Amino acid sequence: MLGLMQSQELLISSLIDFAERHHGDAEIVSRRVEGDLHRTTYKDVARRSRQVANALDRLDLAFSDRVATLAWNGYRHLELYFGVSGTGRVLHTLNPRLHPDQVVWIANHAEDQVLCFDLSFLPIIKAVHARCTTIKHYIALCDADALPADTGIPGLQSYEAWMGAQPSTYTWPSFDENSASSMCYTSGTTGNPKAALYSHRSTMLHAFAVALPDSLSLSARECIMPVVPMFHVNAWGLPYAAAMTGAKMVFPGPAMDGKSIYELIEAEGVLCAAGVPTIWQMMLTHMEANGLRFNTLKRTVIGGSACPPAMISTFNEKYGVEVIHAWGMTEMSPLGTSCILKSKHLAMSAQEQMKVRLKQGRGIFGVDMKIVDAEGKELPWDGKAYGDLLVKGPWIISDYFKGEGGSPLVDGWFPTGDVATIDPDGYMQITDRSKDVIKSGGEWISSIDVENIAMAHPAVAMAACIGMKHPKWDERPIVAVVKKPGAEVTREELIAFYEGKTAKWQIPDDVVFVDAIPLGATGKMMKTRLRDVLKDYKLPSA
Ligand code: ADP
């Protein structure tokens, strides 16, 4: 017997319809490439998304054709999120931080038909357009009078002229909720980039999960700033979850430095901001140097790479801001876990609570996790056993776009490439990425643990731990360190700083001071490139 409830496809267009009707006056504030602060509302975003939909229909695109963006976080990008997917086309968010050759490879692989870009990225488009063989239409996200002349880009139009001329009425089509809605290529730290292809259904279910109180807790009373780019896993699904709840959104646009982010948080009364640790490091450095405080910020969601304990305590103790450590990946839409204390933790000492907060968090409903040993045998949730972390659920990848790399699943589970423990309360903690883990004398050393201790030293701005070949131990850890401006620390002082904080054999063999640690296109430390930089390095003990 089937249930007798209405059957309605879960479609992204319903989000913006809802936001318009129920939260039409909630604000969307964007720092623009033009330099100014732009204010609009869900009502206007909805109207303009429908104009985008009409404009796309006129381009003669097929269902599921890819419409690419190369854009910062902002209202026009948001309109494309709803306008493109709402019509049944696939929004392909290209990452402008990639090398132009990679942009070409990805755009051709995705068979993008249209490319909408912020004017900051005009130099990239000029460099690549002749090699992007499938793109037929280039749209610059600007007013008609800001469109540069003589770019050499065929048929280049301004966004405002292109969509502004269209009617603002549009009936969103209904189709199978399993249809593709958007796509995002992984950063390709190994091999060619591969694309995760999200569906309307997976995106909607993920948005519900993101909005839950024990994940990112969105509501109509929230003011949220996605610092995480809309070109990186759909800004962790925040644009969808915000529309679902009517939360005010504040977009930093191209101004991603610590000062600009801080000033925008203060000016707009942001309550919750989400981003990777490198962004927060820049903001905290700026605040510390200028003796600044927060007046409104209550929570920061930090993920993408491990959040150093020193950052969690600075936010908590110095600024009274709760850190929600979160974990996920492109293949998971991305949210997998978020670290919110249970009521039983609230009576614990701050030190005990900190041990929990450091973990990547509890799985949210919809994400099933397990850890396994080298033979694939499931390991206990005792907080000690560590193994390869596998996940499954309705917003987790089943196959890469075009079947690239074969099926990624093992018995229906997706191997994340992370090594983790899970404690009896279900809190997962990443020990390392499996390729970064350091194998020393048959034991594993977590590069994250080594980095976290260095990051707690007051003179250290950034630390990256890598394993170096060792004749006796196989590998030994060293730590590459960037000092804070004006701060001093010696190799010996830093090694002594590890004493008593970790087992002796886990203390790095050496400290190498560097001017910068190479960061990838999503703001993560690129250990492969760091290894290239240190290719002539010899361990003192080797
Ligand atoms: P890519 O795989 O392209 O670098 P993703 O952004 O999908 O890009 O990265 C996912 C990976 O980032 C995870 O598998 C994990 O290794 C790491 N990661 C994400 N969040 C955290 C976190 N909170 N702590 C530690 N590592 C994290």
Coordinates of N, CA, C and O in Angstrom, one line a residue, residues 424-531:
P424 N 32.5 7.0 21.2 CA 31.2 6.4 21.5 C 30.0 7.3 21.4 O 28.9 6.9 21.2
D425 N 30.2 8.6 21.5 CA 29.1 9.6 21.3 C 28.9 9.9 19.8 O 28.1 10.8 19.4
G426 N 29.7 9.3 18.9 CA 29.6 9.6 17.5 C 30.4 10.7 16.9 O 30.2 11.1 15.8
Y427 N 31.3 11.3 17.8 CA 32.1 12.4 17.3 C 33.3 11.9 16.5 O 34.0 11.1 17.0
M428 N 33.4 12.3 15.3 CA 34.5 11.8 14.4 C 35.6 12.8 14.5 O 35.4 14.0 14.6
Q429 N 36.8 12.3 14.5 CA 38.0 13.2 14.4 C 38.9 12.7 13.4 O 39.3 11.5 13.3
I430 N 39.3 13.6 12.5 CA 40.2 13.3 11.4 C 41.6 13.3 11.9 O 42.0 14.3 12.6
T431 N 42.3 12.2 11.7 CA 43.7 12.2 12.1 C 44.6 12.8 11.0 O 45.6 13.4 11.2
D432 N 44.1 12.5 9.8 CA 44.9 12.9 8.6 C 44.2 12.6 7.3 O 43.3 11.8 7.3
R433 N 44.7 13.2 6.2 CA 44.3 12.6 4.9 C 45.2 11.4 4.8 O 46.4 11.5 5.1
S434 N 44.7 10.4 4.2 CA 45.5 9.2 4.1 C 46.9 9.4 3.4 O 47.9 8.8 3.8
K435 N 46.9 10.3 2.5 CA 48.2 10.5 1.8 C 49.1 11.4 2.6 O 50.3 11.5 2.2
D436 N 48.6 12.1 3.6 CA 49.5 13.0 4.4 C 50.0 12.3 5.7 O 50.9 12.9 6.3
V437 N 49.4 11.2 6.1 CA 49.8 10.6 7.3 C 51.3 10.2 7.3 O 51.8 9.8 6.2
I438 N 52.0 10.3 8.4 CA 53.4 10.0 8.4 C 53.6 8.7 9.0 O 53.2 8.4 10.2
K439 N 54.3 7.8 8.3 CA 54.5 6.4 8.8 C 55.9 6.3 9.4 O 56.9 6.3 8.6
S440 N 56.0 6.3 10.7 CA 57.3 6.3 11.4 C 57.4 5.1 12.2 O 56.7 4.9 13.2
G441 N 58.4 4.2 11.8 CA 58.7 3.0 12.6 C 57.4 2.1 12.8 O 57.2 1.6 13.9
G442 N 56.6 2.0 11.8 CA 55.4 1.2 11.9 C 54.3 1.8 12.5 O 53.2 1.3 12.6
E443 N 54.5 3.0 13.1 CA 53.4 3.7 13.7 C 53.0 4.9 12.8 O 53.8 5.4 12.0
W444 N 51.8 5.4 13.1 CA 51.3 6.6 12.3 C 51.4 7.8 13.1 O 51.0 7.8 14.3
I445 N 51.9 8.9 12.5 CA 51.9 10.2 13.2 C 50.9 11.1 12.4 O 51.0 11.2 11.2
S446 N 50.1 11.7 13.1 CA 49.1 12.6 12.5 C 49.7 14.0 12.2 O 50.2 14.7 13.1
S447 N 49.8 14.3 10.9 CA 50.4 15.6 10.6 C 49.6 16.8 11.2 O 50.1 17.8 11.5
I448 N 48.3 16.5 11.3 CA 47.4 17.6 11.9 C 47.8 17.9 13.3 O 47.9 19.0 13.8
D449 N 48.1 16.8 14.1 CA 48.5 17.0 15.5 C 49.8 17.8 15.6 O 49.9 18.7 16.5
V450 N 50.7 17.4 14.7 CA 52.0 18.1 14.8 C 51.8 19.6 14.4 O 52.4 20.5 15.1
E451 N 51.0 19.9 13.5 CA 50.7 21.3 13.1 C 50.0 22.0 14.2 O 50.3 23.2 14.5
N452 N 49.0 21.4 14.8 CA 48.2 22.1 15.8 C 49.1 22.5 17.0 O 48.9 23.6 17.5
I453 N 50.1 21.7 17.4 CA 51.0 22.2 18.5 C 51.8 23.4 18.0 O 51.9 24.4 18.8
A454 N 52.3 23.3 16.8 CA 53.1 24.5 16.4 C 52.3 25.7 16.3 O 52.7 26.8 16.7
M455 N 51.0 25.6 15.8 CA 50.1 26.7 15.7 C 49.8 27.4 17.0 O 49.3 28.5 17.1
A456 N 49.9 26.6 18.1 CA 49.6 27.1 19.4 C 50.8 28.0 19.9 O 50.6 28.7 20.9
H457 N 51.9 28.0 19.3 CA 53.0 28.9 19.7 C 52.7 30.3 19.2 O 52.3 30.5 18.1
P458 N 52.9 31.3 20.1 CA 52.5 32.7 19.8 C 53.2 33.3 18.6 O 52.7 34.2 18.0
A459 N 54.4 32.7 18.2 CA 55.1 33.3 17.1 C 54.8 32.7 15.7 O 55.3 33.1 14.7
V460 N 53.9 31.7 15.8 CA 53.7 30.9 14.5 C 52.4 31.3 13.8 O 51.3 31.3 14.5
A461 N 52.5 31.7 12.6 CA 51.3 32.1 11.8 C 50.7 30.9 11.1 O 49.5 30.7 11.0
M462 N 51.5 30.0 10.6 CA 51.0 28.9 9.8 C 52.1 27.7 9.9 O 53.3 28.0 10.0
A463 N 51.6 26.5 10.0 CA 52.5 25.4 10.1 C 52.0 24.2 9.2 O 50.8 24.0 9.2
A464 N 52.9 23.6 8.5 CA 52.6 22.4 7.7 C 53.6 21.3 8.0 O 54.8 21.5 7.9
C465 N 53.0 20.1 8.4 CA 53.9 19.0 8.7 C 53.9 18.0 7.6 O 52.9 17.6 7.1
I466 N 55.1 17.6 7.1 CA 55.2 16.6 6.1 C 56.2 15.5 6.6 O 57.1 15.8 7.4
G467 N 56.1 14.3 6.0 CA 57.0 13.2 6.3 C 58.2 13.3 5.4 O 58.0 13.5 4.2
M468 N 59.4 13.0 5.9 CA 60.6 13.0 5.1 C 61.1 11.6 5.2 O 61.1 11.0 6.2
K469 N 61.6 11.1 4.1 CA 62.2 9.7 4.0 C 63.3 9.6 5.1 O 64.1 10.5 5.2
H470 N 63.3 8.5 5.8 CA 64.3 8.2 6.8 C 64.8 6.8 6.7 O 64.0 5.9 6.6
P471 N 66.1 6.6 6.7 CA 66.7 5.2 6.5 C 66.2 4.2 7.5 O 66.0 3.0 7.2
K472 N 66.0 4.7 8.8 CA 65.7 3.7 9.8 C 64.2 3.7 10.1 O 63.6 2.6 10.2
W473 N 63.5 4.8 10.2 CA 62.2 4.9 10.6 C 61.2 4.9 9.4 O 60.0 5.1 9.6
D474 N 61.7 4.8 8.2 CA 60.8 5.0 7.0 C 60.5 6.4 6.7 O 60.9 7.0 5.7
E475 N 59.8 7.1 7.6 CA 59.5 8.5 7.5 C 59.7 9.2 8.9 O 59.4 8.6 9.9
R476 N 60.1 10.5 8.8 CA 60.0 11.2 10.1 C 59.4 12.6 9.8 O 59.6 13.1 8.7
P477 N 58.6 13.1 10.7 CA 58.0 14.4 10.5 C 58.9 15.6 10.6 O 59.8 15.6 11.5
I478 N 58.7 16.6 9.7 CA 59.3 17.9 9.9 C 58.2 18.9 9.8 O 57.1 18.6 9.2
V479 N 58.4 20.1 10.4 CA 57.3 21.1 10.3 C 57.8 22.3 9.6 O 58.9 22.9 10.0
A480 N 57.2 22.8 8.6 CA 57.5 24.0 7.9 C 56.7 25.1 8.5 O 55.4 25.0 8.7
V481 N 57.3 26.2 8.9 CA 56.6 27.2 9.7 C 56.8 28.6 9.1 O 57.8 29.0 8.6
V482 N 55.6 29.3 9.1 CA 55.7 30.8 8.7 C 55.5 31.5 10.0 O 54.6 31.3 10.8
K483 N 56.5 32.4 10.3 CA 56.4 33.2 11.5 C 55.4 34.4 11.4 O 55.2 34.9 10.2
K484 N 54.8 34.8 12.5 CA 53.9 36.0 12.5 C 54.8 37.2 12.2 O 55.9 37.2 12.6
P485 N 54.2 38.2 11.5 CA 55.0 39.4 11.2 C 55.7 40.0 12.5 O 54.9 40.2 13.5
G486 N 57.0 40.2 12.5 CA 57.6 40.8 13.7 C 57.9 39.8 14.8 O 58.6 40.2 15.8
A487 N 57.4 38.6 14.7 CA 57.6 37.6 15.8 C 58.9 36.8 15.6 O 59.3 36.6 14.4
E488 N 59.5 36.3 16.6 CA 60.7 35.5 16.5 C 60.6 34.2 17.3 O 60.0 34.2 18.4
V489 N 61.1 33.2 16.7 CA 61.2 31.9 17.5 C 62.3 31.1 16.7 O 62.5 31.2 15.5
T490 N 63.1 30.4 17.5 CA 64.2 29.6 16.9 C 63.7 28.1 16.7 O 62.7 27.7 17.3
R491 N 64.5 27.4 15.9 CA 64.2 26.0 15.7 C 64.1 25.2 17.0 O 63.2 24.5 17.3
E492 N 65.2 25.5 17.9 CA 65.3 24.8 19.1 C 64.1 25.1 20.1 O 63.6 24.3 20.7
E493 N 63.7 26.4 20.1 CA 62.6 26.8 21.0 C 61.3 26.1 20.5 O 60.5 25.6 21.4
L494 N 61.1 26.0 19.2 CA 59.9 25.4 18.8 C 59.9 23.9 19.0 O 58.9 23.3 19.4
I495 N 61.0 23.2 18.9 CA 61.1 21.8 19.2 C 60.9 21.6 20.7 O 60.1 20.7 21.1
A496 N 61.5 22.5 21.5 CA 61.3 22.4 23.0 C 59.8 22.6 23.3 O 59.3 22.0 24.3
F497 N 59.1 23.4 22.5 CA 57.7 23.7 22.8 C 56.8 22.4 22.7 O 55.7 22.3 23.3
Y498 N 57.3 21.4 21.9 CA 56.5 20.1 21.8 C 56.6 19.3 23.0 O 55.8 18.4 23.3
E499 N 57.7 19.5 23.8 CA 58.0 18.6 25.0 C 56.7 18.6 25.9 O 56.2 19.7 26.2
G500 N 56.3 17.4 26.3 CA 55.2 17.3 27.2 C 53.8 17.4 26.5 O 52.8 17.2 27.1
K501 N 53.8 17.9 25.3 CA 52.5 18.0 24.6 C 52.2 16.8 23.7 O 51.0 16.7 23.2
T502 N 53.2 16.0 23.4 CA 52.9 14.8 22.6 C 54.0 13.8 22.9 O 55.0 14.1 23.6
A503 N 53.7 12.6 22.4 CA 54.7 11.5 22.7 C 56.1 11.9 22.0 O 56.1 12.6 21.0
K504 N 57.2 11.5 22.7 CA 58.5 12.0 22.2 C 58.7 11.6 20.7 O 59.2 12.5 19.9
W505 N 58.3 10.4 20.3 CA 58.6 10.0 18.9 C 57.7 10.7 17.9 O 57.9 10.6 16.7
Q506 N 56.7 11.5 18.4 CA 55.9 12.2 17.5 C 56.4 13.7 17.3 O 55.8 14.4 16.6
I507 N 57.4 14.0 18.1 CA 57.9 15.4 18.0 C 58.7 15.5 16.6 O 59.5 14.6 16.3
P508 N 58.5 16.6 15.9 CA 59.1 16.6 14.6 C 60.7 16.7 14.7 O 61.2 17.2 15.7
D509 N 61.3 16.1 13.7 CA 62.8 16.1 13.8 C 63.4 17.4 13.5 O 64.5 17.7 13.8
D510 N 62.6 18.3 12.8 CA 63.2 19.5 12.4 C 62.1 20.6 12.1 O 61.0 20.2 11.9
V511 N 62.6 21.9 12.2 CA 61.7 23.0 11.9 C 62.3 23.7 10.7 O 63.5 24.0 10.8
V512 N 61.6 24.0 9.7 CA 62.1 24.7 8.5 C 61.3 26.0 8.4 O 60.1 25.9 8.3
F513 N 61.9 27.1 8.5 CA 61.2 28.4 8.4 C 61.0 28.8 6.9 O 62.0 28.7 6.2
V514 N 59.8 29.1 6.5 CA 59.6 29.5 5.1 C 58.8 30.8 5.1 O 58.2 31.2 6.1
D515 N 58.8 31.5 4.0 CA 58.1 32.7 3.9 C 56.6 32.5 3.7 O 55.8 33.3 4.2
A516 N 56.2 31.4 3.0 CA 54.8 31.1 2.8 C 54.7 29.6 2.6 O 55.6 29.0 2.2
I517 N 53.5 29.1 2.9 CA 53.2 27.7 2.6 C 52.2 27.7 1.4 O 51.3 28.5 1.4
P518 N 52.6 27.0 0.4 CA 51.7 27.0 -0.8 C 50.3 26.6 -0.5 O 50.1 25.6 0.1
L519 N 49.4 27.4 -1.0 CA 47.9 27.1 -0.8 C 47.3 26.8 -2.1 O 47.7 27.3 -3.2
G520 N 46.4 25.8 -2.1 CA 45.7 25.4 -3.3 C 44.5 26.4 -3.6 O 44.3 27.4 -3.0
A521 N 43.8 26.0 -4.7 CA 42.7 26.8 -5.2 C 41.6 27.0 -4.2 O 40.7 27.9 -4.3
T522 N 41.5 26.2 -3.1 CA 40.4 26.3 -2.2 C 41.0 26.7 -0.8 O 40.3 26.5 0.2
G523 N 42.2 27.3 -0.8 CA 42.8 27.9 0.4 C 43.4 26.8 1.3 O 43.7 27.1 2.5
K524 N 43.6 25.6 0.8 CA 44.2 24.6 1.7 C 45.6 24.5 1.4 O 46.1 24.7 0.3
M525 N 46.4 24.0 2.5 CA 47.8 23.8 2.3 C 48.1 22.8 1.2 O 47.4 21.7 1.3
M526 N 48.9 23.0 0.3 CA 49.3 22.1 -0.8 C 50.6 21.4 -0.4 O 51.7 21.9 -0.7
K527 N 50.4 20.2 0.3 CA 51.7 19.6 0.8 C 52.5 19.0 -0.4 O 53.7 18.9 -0.3
T528 N 51.8 18.7 -1.5 CA 52.6 18.2 -2.7 C 53.6 19.3 -3.1 O 54.7 19.1 -3.4
R529 N 53.1 20.6 -3.2 CA 53.9 21.7 -3.6 C 55.0 22.0 -2.6 O 56.1 22.4 -2.9
L530 N 54.6 21.9 -1.3 CA 55.6 22.1 -0.2 C 56.7 21.1 -0.4 O 57.9 21.4 -0.2
R531 N 56.4 19.9 -0.7 CA 57.4 18.8 -0.9 C 58.3 19.2 -2.1 O 59.5 19.0 -2.0

